[in-house]
Amino acid sequence: MNDPEVERTFARWRRRIFFTLWVTYGAFYLCRVNMSIALPDITKEFGYSKVDVGAIGSAFFIAYALGQFVNGQLGDKLGARRLITLGIFISALLNISFGFVSALPAMVAIWGTNGYFQATGWAPSVKTLANWFPPRLRGKVSGLYGSSFQVGNILSWLLAGYLCMHYGWRYAFWTPAAIFLLLGVHFYLRCSNSPEDVGLPSIEDYEAGTCASSARDEHLGFGFTLRQTVGNPRIWYVGLAYLCLGLVSYGFLYWIPSYMSEVQGTDISDVASRAIAYPLAGSLGALVAGWASDAFFGSRRAPVVAIMSALSGTFVLLFSKVPGTSPTLATIYLGAVGFTTFGAHTTMVTAVPMDFGTRKAASSAAGFIDGLGYLGATIAGVGTGWLVDNHGWSYAIYLWAAGAFAAASVMAALWGYKPERREGYT
């Protein structure tokens, strides 16, 4: 049994770490999805095609995927505090730079580079959560943590929409960058990578009721983290499923404001306020998915992911059938897509890496899975643009729905897998 003072201190630090990570990762979206809202204005001002603006998004997604593979490994080595702080400051400076350019090649180069440094946020933060929370709590924690980027998405779209409407699209990059810089300072001052760093027992010893730590958060080497990721067949299954789900999750995230404007006839000034149904319902879906995997499936994540992915594909098809004269129904279906898509999405990139990679390789596992997912996002970027330019929006809808159904099929193969304790750590 732990000393009461250790219990209180551990609980206080858990709250502090979770809140700091939640606010910080949500803030990453201020300098990430602002592009979606600015895109219609950029397209109109410069006369770009869908393939042109799709290339901006795909450059981001490709660089983000590469960044996840690299920064996932570095996150296990360096920890979140240094790596995330570096990423915040460089990403903010790149957003400021983007607001000053007008040439398409410069936009592609800057936004692509931003993608790499945006990839410093997720994997190291998952590693930190794994250091502070045991497997029995990770489903609930992943659901709560997944709401961070949904809330960040909502605030980013609302802020960018307001700035585009009143000041022009360039301010949708400058103002969020200033806020992001301030929150980067807050993160550096408030974060601690592990309980051991502040004199507390490791999560294994704390759960066992032992005050003295016998399981330090040392890095076990890149060979170990690679074996836990590249050498783990289950990680490949999840990564493949996440790649497929990325077609719909990032396809909607990047293109839905344009779809609503062009197909459903939504006024540009109303796009942001209606489109937030997608991430808003997504935050609720993340909470429900994490809770359900612990409460009904004994911490098995695959059943929840498979079910929600299949429902996502169904709602994508239903959303496309709603005419522009029924904005309320369209918003309801958009929310249903967000609820199911991000319920599955959040579980795959939060709870699953902690379970499958253990806390010793959680960052690497999260980076590997998220990196594969952003390969799907790359297809959703320029691939969707090409389909729309050459065949119309209906083919983009079919691509997104097919991705969701494929993800459900892949995750069904892992239906019975449950996390286990290995080699003295979880």
Short mmCIF file of C-alpha atoms in Angstrom, two decimals:
data_model
loop_
_atom_site.label_atom_id
_atom_site.label_comp_id
_atom_site.label_asym_id
_atom_site.label_seq_id
_atom_site.Cartn_x
_atom_site.Cartn_y
_atom_site.Cartn_z
CA MET A 1 0.00 0.00 0.00
CA ASN A 2 1.32 3.46 -0.89
CA ASP A 3 1.99 6.18 1.65
CA PRO A 4 -0.98 8.63 1.78
CA GLU A 5 1.31 11.53 0.96
CA VAL A 6 2.59 9.69 -2.13
CA GLU A 7 -1.03 9.02 -3.14
CA ARG A 8 -1.91 12.72 -2.89
CA THR A 9 1.23 13.84 -4.69
CA PHE A 10 0.79 11.30 -7.47
CA ALA A 11 -2.84 12.33 -7.98
CA ARG A 12 -1.92 16.01 -8.06
CA TRP A 13 0.81 15.43 -10.65
CA ARG A 14 -1.49 13.26 -12.76
CA ARG A 15 -4.04 16.07 -12.95
CA ARG A 16 -1.33 18.60 -13.77
CA ILE A 17 0.25 16.46 -16.50
CA PHE A 18 -3.06 15.53 -18.10
CA PHE A 19 -4.31 19.13 -18.15
CA THR A 20 -1.01 20.43 -19.53
CA LEU A 21 -0.91 17.83 -22.29
CA TRP A 22 -4.61 18.31 -23.09
CA VAL A 23 -4.30 22.07 -23.52
CA THR A 24 -1.03 21.79 -25.42
CA TYR A 25 -2.10 19.19 -27.94
CA GLY A 26 -5.37 20.99 -28.55
CA ALA A 27 -3.31 24.10 -29.29
CA PHE A 28 -1.41 22.25 -32.03
CA TYR A 29 -4.60 22.39 -34.07
CA LEU A 30 -4.58 26.18 -34.04
CA CYS A 31 -1.66 25.99 -36.48
CA ARG A 32 -2.82 22.89 -38.34
CA VAL A 33 -6.48 22.94 -39.37
CA ASN A 34 -6.65 26.72 -39.84
CA MET A 35 -5.71 25.84 -43.42
CA SER A 36 -9.10 24.16 -44.02
CA ILE A 37 -10.99 27.38 -43.30
CA ALA A 38 -8.55 29.60 -45.21
CA LEU A 39 -8.57 27.27 -48.22
CA PRO A 40 -11.72 28.59 -49.97
CA ASP A 41 -10.39 32.17 -49.75
CA ILE A 42 -6.92 31.14 -50.95
CA THR A 43 -8.48 29.22 -53.87
CA LYS A 44 -10.63 32.20 -54.82
CA GLU A 45 -7.86 34.80 -54.56
CA PHE A 46 -5.31 32.91 -56.66
CA GLY A 47 -7.60 30.81 -58.88
CA TYR A 48 -6.03 27.50 -57.85
CA SER A 49 -7.47 24.14 -58.91
CA LYS A 50 -8.46 21.43 -56.44
CA VAL A 51 -5.26 19.57 -57.31
CA ASP A 52 -3.23 22.71 -56.52
CA VAL A 53 -4.71 23.22 -53.07
CA GLY A 54 -4.75 19.46 -52.53
CA ALA A 55 -0.98 19.53 -53.02
CA ILE A 56 -0.65 21.96 -50.11
CA GLY A 57 -2.49 19.51 -47.87
CA SER A 58 -0.66 16.46 -49.17
CA ALA A 59 2.72 18.13 -48.59
CA PHE A 60 1.68 18.58 -44.96
CA PHE A 61 0.45 15.00 -44.65
CA ILE A 62 3.57 13.44 -46.22
CA ALA A 63 5.88 15.45 -43.97
CA TYR A 64 3.69 14.70 -40.96
CA ALA A 65 3.86 10.97 -41.69
CA LEU A 66 7.66 11.14 -41.93
CA GLY A 67 7.76 13.20 -38.75
CA GLN A 68 5.67 10.64 -36.89
CA PHE A 69 8.06 7.81 -37.78
CA VAL A 70 11.11 9.85 -36.75
CA ASN A 71 9.70 11.77 -33.79
CA GLY A 72 7.98 8.68 -32.41
CA GLN A 73 11.40 7.11 -31.93
CA LEU A 74 12.88 10.37 -30.62
CA GLY A 75 9.99 10.76 -28.19
CA ASP A 76 10.97 7.54 -26.41
CA LYS A 77 14.58 8.75 -26.28
CA LEU A 78 14.22 12.47 -25.47
CA GLY A 79 10.80 12.67 -23.81
CA ALA A 80 7.95 15.07 -24.48
CA ARG A 81 9.18 18.20 -22.73
CA ARG A 82 12.06 19.03 -25.07
CA LEU A 83 10.66 17.62 -28.30
CA ILE A 84 7.18 19.14 -28.08
CA THR A 85 8.50 22.56 -27.08
CA LEU A 86 10.82 22.60 -30.09
CA GLY A 87 7.98 21.60 -32.40
CA ILE A 88 5.66 24.30 -31.07
CA PHE A 89 8.08 27.14 -31.63
CA ILE A 90 9.08 26.11 -35.15
CA SER A 91 5.49 25.37 -36.22
CA ALA A 92 4.37 28.79 -34.99
CA LEU A 93 7.15 30.53 -36.93
CA LEU A 94 6.20 28.61 -40.08
CA ASN A 95 2.57 29.71 -39.74
CA ILE A 96 3.71 33.30 -39.48
CA SER A 97 5.81 32.81 -42.62
CA PHE A 98 2.89 31.26 -44.52
CA GLY A 99 0.87 34.42 -44.05
CA PHE A 100 3.44 36.42 -46.01
CA VAL A 101 3.66 34.25 -49.16
CA SER A 102 1.56 34.23 -52.33
CA ALA A 103 3.28 31.70 -54.63
CA LEU A 104 2.00 28.12 -54.69
CA PRO A 105 5.48 26.47 -54.46
CA ALA A 106 6.26 28.53 -51.35
CA MET A 107 2.92 27.57 -49.80
CA VAL A 108 3.58 23.88 -50.47
CA ALA A 109 7.12 24.07 -49.05
CA ILE A 110 6.20 25.99 -45.89
CA TRP A 111 3.08 23.97 -45.12
CA GLY A 112 4.93 20.73 -45.75
CA THR A 113 7.69 21.74 -43.32
CA ASN A 114 5.00 22.70 -40.82
CA GLY A 115 3.69 19.14 -41.11
CA TYR A 116 6.99 17.71 -39.92
CA PHE A 117 7.15 19.88 -36.80
CA GLN A 118 3.45 19.42 -36.06
CA ALA A 119 4.38 15.72 -35.79
CA THR A 120 6.36 16.39 -32.61
CA GLY A 121 3.15 16.66 -30.59
CA TRP A 122 1.22 13.41 -30.56
CA ALA A 123 3.60 10.48 -30.08
CA PRO A 124 5.67 11.98 -27.21
CA SER A 125 2.48 13.01 -25.41
CA VAL A 126 1.14 9.44 -25.63
CA LYS A 127 4.43 8.24 -24.16
CA THR A 128 4.00 10.67 -21.25
CA LEU A 129 0.44 9.50 -20.60
CA ALA A 130 1.66 5.88 -20.57
CA ASN A 131 4.26 6.84 -17.96
CA TRP A 132 1.60 8.31 -15.68
CA PHE A 133 -1.45 6.03 -16.22
CA PRO A 134 -1.70 2.19 -15.97
CA PRO A 135 -3.50 -0.04 -18.52
CA ARG A 136 -6.70 -0.20 -16.44
CA LEU A 137 -7.18 3.57 -16.90
CA ARG A 138 -5.88 4.04 -20.42
CA GLY A 139 -9.18 3.55 -22.24
CA LYS A 140 -10.86 6.32 -20.26
CA VAL A 141 -7.76 8.52 -20.38
CA SER A 142 -7.43 8.07 -24.14
CA GLY A 143 -11.04 9.12 -24.62
CA LEU A 144 -10.60 12.23 -22.51
CA TYR A 145 -7.29 13.05 -24.14
CA GLY A 146 -8.74 12.53 -27.62
CA SER A 147 -11.21 15.31 -26.92
CA SER A 148 -8.27 17.73 -26.84
CA PHE A 149 -7.77 17.80 -30.58
CA GLN A 150 -11.51 17.92 -31.21
CA VAL A 151 -11.84 20.99 -29.00
CA GLY A 152 -8.69 22.41 -30.58
CA ASN A 153 -10.18 21.78 -34.00
CA ILE A 154 -13.40 23.58 -33.08
CA LEU A 155 -11.62 26.60 -31.62
CA SER A 156 -9.23 26.74 -34.57
CA TRP A 157 -12.04 26.71 -37.12
CA LEU A 158 -14.06 29.32 -35.25
CA LEU A 159 -11.04 31.58 -34.80
CA ALA A 160 -9.88 31.13 -38.40
CA GLY A 161 -13.41 31.70 -39.71
CA TYR A 162 -13.72 34.94 -37.77
CA LEU A 163 -10.30 36.15 -38.88
CA CYS A 164 -10.90 35.27 -42.54
CA MET A 165 -14.23 37.06 -42.54
CA HIS A 166 -13.08 40.24 -40.79
CA TYR A 167 -9.36 40.59 -41.54
CA GLY A 168 -8.46 38.25 -44.42
CA TRP A 169 -7.05 34.74 -44.66
CA ARG A 170 -3.47 35.73 -43.76
CA TYR A 171 -4.54 36.62 -40.21
CA ALA A 172 -5.84 33.04 -39.85
CA PHE A 173 -2.16 32.06 -39.72
CA TRP A 174 -0.60 34.99 -37.84
CA THR A 175 -2.97 35.17 -34.85
CA PRO A 176 -3.07 31.42 -34.02
CA ALA A 177 0.74 31.36 -34.22
CA ALA A 178 1.03 34.04 -31.53
CA ILE A 179 -1.30 32.08 -29.22
CA PHE A 180 0.61 28.86 -29.92
CA LEU A 181 3.92 30.45 -28.93
CA LEU A 182 2.52 31.52 -25.55
CA LEU A 183 1.13 28.05 -24.87
CA GLY A 184 4.51 26.56 -25.78
CA VAL A 185 6.06 28.46 -22.88
CA HIS A 186 3.26 27.22 -20.60
CA PHE A 187 3.93 23.62 -21.65
CA TYR A 188 7.67 23.79 -21.02
CA LEU A 189 7.14 25.16 -17.51
CA ARG A 190 4.42 22.67 -16.52
CA CYS A 191 5.34 19.31 -18.07
CA SER A 192 7.27 16.42 -16.53
CA ASN A 193 8.00 13.34 -18.62
CA SER A 194 7.50 10.70 -15.92
CA PRO A 195 6.80 10.21 -12.19
CA GLU A 196 10.45 9.30 -11.63
CA ASP A 197 11.50 12.76 -12.86
CA VAL A 198 9.76 14.38 -9.88
CA GLY A 199 10.85 11.85 -7.26
CA LEU A 200 7.78 9.59 -7.40
CA PRO A 201 7.70 5.81 -7.95
CA SER A 202 7.29 4.46 -11.47
CA ILE A 203 3.77 3.61 -12.57
CA GLU A 204 4.47 -0.13 -12.07
CA ASP A 205 5.72 0.36 -8.51
CA TYR A 206 2.93 2.79 -7.70
CA GLU A 207 0.28 0.30 -8.87
CA ALA A 208 1.99 -2.43 -6.81
CA GLY A 209 1.95 -0.19 -3.72
CA THR A 210 5.74 0.16 -3.62
CA CYS A 211 7.09 3.62 -2.89
CA ALA A 212 10.64 2.90 -4.06
CA SER A 213 10.94 2.85 -7.84
CA SER A 214 12.54 -0.20 -9.43
CA ALA A 215 11.49 0.54 -13.03
CA ARG A 216 13.14 3.73 -14.18
CA ASP A 217 11.94 5.41 -17.35
CA GLU A 218 15.23 4.73 -19.11
CA HIS A 219 15.34 4.39 -22.88
CA LEU A 220 15.89 0.73 -23.78
CA GLY A 221 17.49 1.52 -27.13
CA PHE A 222 16.24 2.03 -30.65
CA GLY A 223 16.54 -1.70 -31.30
CA PHE A 224 13.95 -2.37 -28.59
CA THR A 225 11.54 0.34 -29.76
CA LEU A 226 11.82 -0.83 -33.37
CA ARG A 227 11.06 -4.42 -32.32
CA GLN A 228 8.02 -3.20 -30.41
CA THR A 229 6.74 -1.39 -33.51
CA VAL A 230 8.09 -2.61 -36.86
CA GLY A 231 8.52 -6.13 -35.46
CA ASN A 232 5.02 -6.30 -33.97
CA PRO A 233 2.42 -7.70 -36.44
CA ARG A 234 -0.46 -6.24 -34.42
CA ILE A 235 0.98 -2.74 -34.81
CA TRP A 236 1.01 -3.27 -38.58
CA TYR A 237 -2.66 -4.30 -38.51
CA VAL A 238 -3.61 -1.19 -36.57
CA GLY A 239 -1.43 1.01 -38.78
CA LEU A 240 -3.06 -0.38 -41.93
CA ALA A 241 -6.51 0.17 -40.46
CA TYR A 242 -5.57 3.70 -39.46
CA LEU A 243 -4.25 4.39 -42.97
CA CYS A 244 -7.66 3.38 -44.33
CA LEU A 245 -9.55 5.41 -41.73
CA GLY A 246 -7.32 8.39 -42.55
CA LEU A 247 -9.07 8.63 -45.91
CA VAL A 248 -12.30 9.67 -44.21
CA SER A 249 -11.05 11.35 -41.03
CA TYR A 250 -8.58 13.64 -42.79
CA GLY A 251 -10.61 13.80 -45.99
CA PHE A 252 -13.46 15.37 -44.05
CA LEU A 253 -11.14 17.49 -41.92
CA TYR A 254 -9.42 19.02 -44.95
CA TRP A 255 -12.19 19.15 -47.53
CA ILE A 256 -15.53 19.40 -45.74
CA PRO A 257 -15.64 23.24 -45.65
CA SER A 258 -15.10 23.26 -49.44
CA TYR A 259 -17.70 20.50 -49.93
CA MET A 260 -20.29 22.37 -47.89
CA SER A 261 -19.63 25.58 -49.81
CA GLU A 262 -19.70 24.05 -53.31
CA VAL A 263 -22.15 21.15 -53.06
CA GLN A 264 -24.54 22.18 -50.30
CA GLY A 265 -24.43 25.89 -51.11
CA THR A 266 -23.40 26.97 -47.60
CA ASP A 267 -22.28 30.58 -47.42
CA ILE A 268 -18.58 30.98 -46.62
CA SER A 269 -19.44 32.97 -43.49
CA ASP A 270 -21.52 30.03 -42.19
CA VAL A 271 -19.18 27.20 -43.14
CA ALA A 272 -17.04 27.30 -39.99
CA SER A 273 -20.00 27.44 -37.60
CA ARG A 274 -21.71 24.45 -39.27
CA ALA A 275 -18.58 22.40 -39.96
CA ILE A 276 -17.69 22.33 -36.25
CA ALA A 277 -20.38 19.66 -35.83
CA TYR A 278 -17.74 17.26 -37.16
CA PRO A 279 -15.07 17.77 -34.45
CA LEU A 280 -17.65 18.61 -31.76
CA ALA A 281 -19.38 15.25 -32.12
CA GLY A 282 -15.94 13.71 -32.55
CA SER A 283 -14.93 14.78 -29.05
CA LEU A 284 -17.97 12.97 -27.65
CA GLY A 285 -17.18 9.93 -29.78
CA ALA A 286 -13.65 9.83 -28.37
CA LEU A 287 -15.00 9.82 -24.81
CA VAL A 288 -17.57 7.11 -25.53
CA ALA A 289 -15.09 4.88 -27.38
CA GLY A 290 -12.51 4.98 -24.59
CA TRP A 291 -15.12 4.32 -21.91
CA ALA A 292 -16.79 1.51 -23.88
CA SER A 293 -13.52 -0.34 -24.54
CA ASP A 294 -12.85 -0.52 -20.79
CA ALA A 295 -16.44 -0.98 -19.58
CA PHE A 296 -17.84 -3.48 -22.12
CA PHE A 297 -14.86 -5.11 -23.81
CA GLY A 298 -12.39 -5.63 -20.94
CA SER A 299 -9.87 -3.09 -22.32
CA ARG A 300 -10.03 -4.66 -25.78
CA ARG A 301 -9.88 -1.76 -28.25
CA ALA A 302 -10.39 -3.54 -31.59
CA PRO A 303 -14.14 -4.25 -31.21
CA VAL A 304 -14.94 -0.59 -30.57
CA VAL A 305 -12.75 0.54 -33.48
CA ALA A 306 -14.26 -2.00 -35.90
CA ILE A 307 -17.85 -1.13 -34.99
CA MET A 308 -17.36 2.63 -35.12
CA SER A 309 -15.42 2.47 -38.41
CA ALA A 310 -18.23 0.52 -40.07
CA LEU A 311 -20.78 3.04 -38.81
CA SER A 312 -18.58 5.88 -40.06
CA GLY A 313 -18.66 4.55 -43.63
CA THR A 314 -22.44 4.24 -43.44
CA PHE A 315 -22.90 7.82 -42.22
CA VAL A 316 -20.53 9.17 -44.90
CA LEU A 317 -22.82 7.73 -47.56
CA LEU A 318 -25.94 9.06 -45.84
CA PHE A 319 -24.39 12.52 -45.48
CA SER A 320 -23.79 12.70 -49.23
CA LYS A 321 -27.48 12.08 -49.97
CA VAL A 322 -28.71 15.12 -48.03
CA PRO A 323 -29.69 18.04 -50.30
CA GLY A 324 -28.48 21.57 -49.65
CA THR A 325 -32.04 22.54 -48.76
CA SER A 326 -31.82 20.46 -45.55
CA PRO A 327 -28.96 22.07 -43.59
CA THR A 328 -30.12 20.71 -40.23
CA LEU A 329 -30.18 17.10 -41.44
CA ALA A 330 -26.80 17.58 -43.13
CA THR A 331 -25.34 18.87 -39.87
CA ILE A 332 -26.75 15.89 -37.96
CA TYR A 333 -25.17 13.40 -40.37
CA LEU A 334 -21.92 15.37 -40.34
CA GLY A 335 -21.91 15.06 -36.56
CA ALA A 336 -22.58 11.32 -36.84
CA VAL A 337 -19.57 10.94 -39.13
CA GLY A 338 -17.45 12.86 -36.62
CA PHE A 339 -18.71 10.83 -33.64
CA THR A 340 -17.93 7.45 -35.19
CA THR A 341 -14.78 8.40 -37.09
CA PHE A 342 -13.02 10.08 -34.20
CA GLY A 343 -14.17 7.48 -31.71
CA ALA A 344 -12.24 4.91 -33.74
CA HIS A 345 -9.45 7.35 -34.62
CA THR A 346 -8.69 8.37 -31.03
CA THR A 347 -8.66 4.80 -29.74
CA MET A 348 -6.20 3.70 -32.44
CA VAL A 349 -3.67 6.46 -31.77
CA THR A 350 -3.95 6.74 -27.97
CA ALA A 351 -4.97 3.58 -26.10
CA VAL A 352 -3.69 1.10 -28.70
CA PRO A 353 -0.06 2.38 -28.78
CA MET A 354 0.08 2.32 -24.98
CA ASP A 355 -1.30 -1.24 -24.92
CA PHE A 356 0.63 -2.73 -27.82
CA GLY A 357 3.92 -0.86 -27.40
CA THR A 358 3.91 -0.67 -23.57
CA ARG A 359 5.03 2.56 -21.94
CA LYS A 360 8.65 1.83 -22.90
CA ALA A 361 7.82 2.15 -26.61
CA ALA A 362 4.50 4.03 -26.52
CA SER A 363 5.88 7.03 -28.40
CA SER A 364 7.37 4.83 -31.12
CA ALA A 365 4.14 2.83 -31.47
CA ALA A 366 2.02 5.99 -31.60
CA GLY A 367 4.34 7.55 -34.16
CA PHE A 368 4.37 4.44 -36.34
CA ILE A 369 0.57 4.09 -36.33
CA ASP A 370 -0.05 7.81 -36.80
CA GLY A 371 2.57 7.95 -39.55
CA LEU A 372 0.79 5.24 -41.53
CA GLY A 373 -2.48 7.07 -40.95
CA TYR A 374 -1.09 10.19 -42.53
CA LEU A 375 -0.20 8.24 -45.65
CA GLY A 376 -3.95 7.79 -45.93
CA ALA A 377 -4.34 11.50 -45.26
CA THR A 378 -1.97 12.19 -48.16
CA ILE A 379 -4.28 10.27 -50.49
CA ALA A 380 -7.21 12.16 -48.99
CA GLY A 381 -5.48 15.44 -49.85
CA VAL A 382 -4.32 15.41 -53.46
CA GLY A 383 -6.27 12.23 -54.30
CA THR A 384 -9.56 13.82 -53.32
CA GLY A 385 -8.61 16.96 -55.25
CA TRP A 386 -7.93 14.92 -58.40
CA LEU A 387 -11.20 12.99 -58.07
CA VAL A 388 -13.22 16.18 -57.61
CA ASP A 389 -11.56 17.94 -60.55
CA ASN A 390 -12.01 14.96 -62.88
CA HIS A 391 -15.07 13.07 -61.68
CA GLY A 392 -16.95 15.21 -59.15
CA TRP A 393 -17.54 15.14 -55.41
CA SER A 394 -19.50 11.86 -55.45
CA TYR A 395 -16.32 9.89 -56.19
CA ALA A 396 -14.60 11.54 -53.24
CA ILE A 397 -17.46 10.37 -51.03
CA TYR A 398 -17.02 6.80 -52.28
CA LEU A 399 -13.28 6.97 -51.51
CA TRP A 400 -13.91 8.16 -47.95
CA ALA A 401 -16.60 5.55 -47.26
CA ALA A 402 -14.45 2.74 -48.68
CA GLY A 403 -11.63 3.73 -46.34
CA ALA A 404 -13.90 3.47 -43.30
CA PHE A 405 -15.24 0.04 -44.29
CA ALA A 406 -11.72 -1.23 -44.97
CA ALA A 407 -10.56 -0.06 -41.53
CA ALA A 408 -13.44 -1.95 -39.90
CA SER A 409 -12.49 -5.15 -41.74
CA VAL A 410 -8.82 -4.95 -40.71
CA MET A 411 -9.55 -4.23 -37.03
CA ALA A 412 -12.00 -7.14 -36.87
CA ALA A 413 -8.95 -9.41 -37.17
CA LEU A 414 -7.75 -8.15 -33.75
CA TRP A 415 -11.15 -8.51 -32.07
CA GLY A 416 -9.97 -10.75 -29.22
CA TYR A 417 -6.62 -9.11 -28.38
CA LYS A 418 -6.22 -7.70 -24.86
CA PRO A 419 -3.21 -5.75 -23.46
CA GLU A 420 -0.82 -7.66 -21.24
CA ARG A 421 2.00 -6.85 -18.82
CA ARG A 422 5.48 -7.65 -20.18
CA GLU A 423 8.94 -7.77 -18.64
CA GLY A 424 8.01 -5.84 -15.52
CA TYR A 425 6.46 -2.82 -17.25
CA THR A 426 3.08 -1.99 -18.74
#
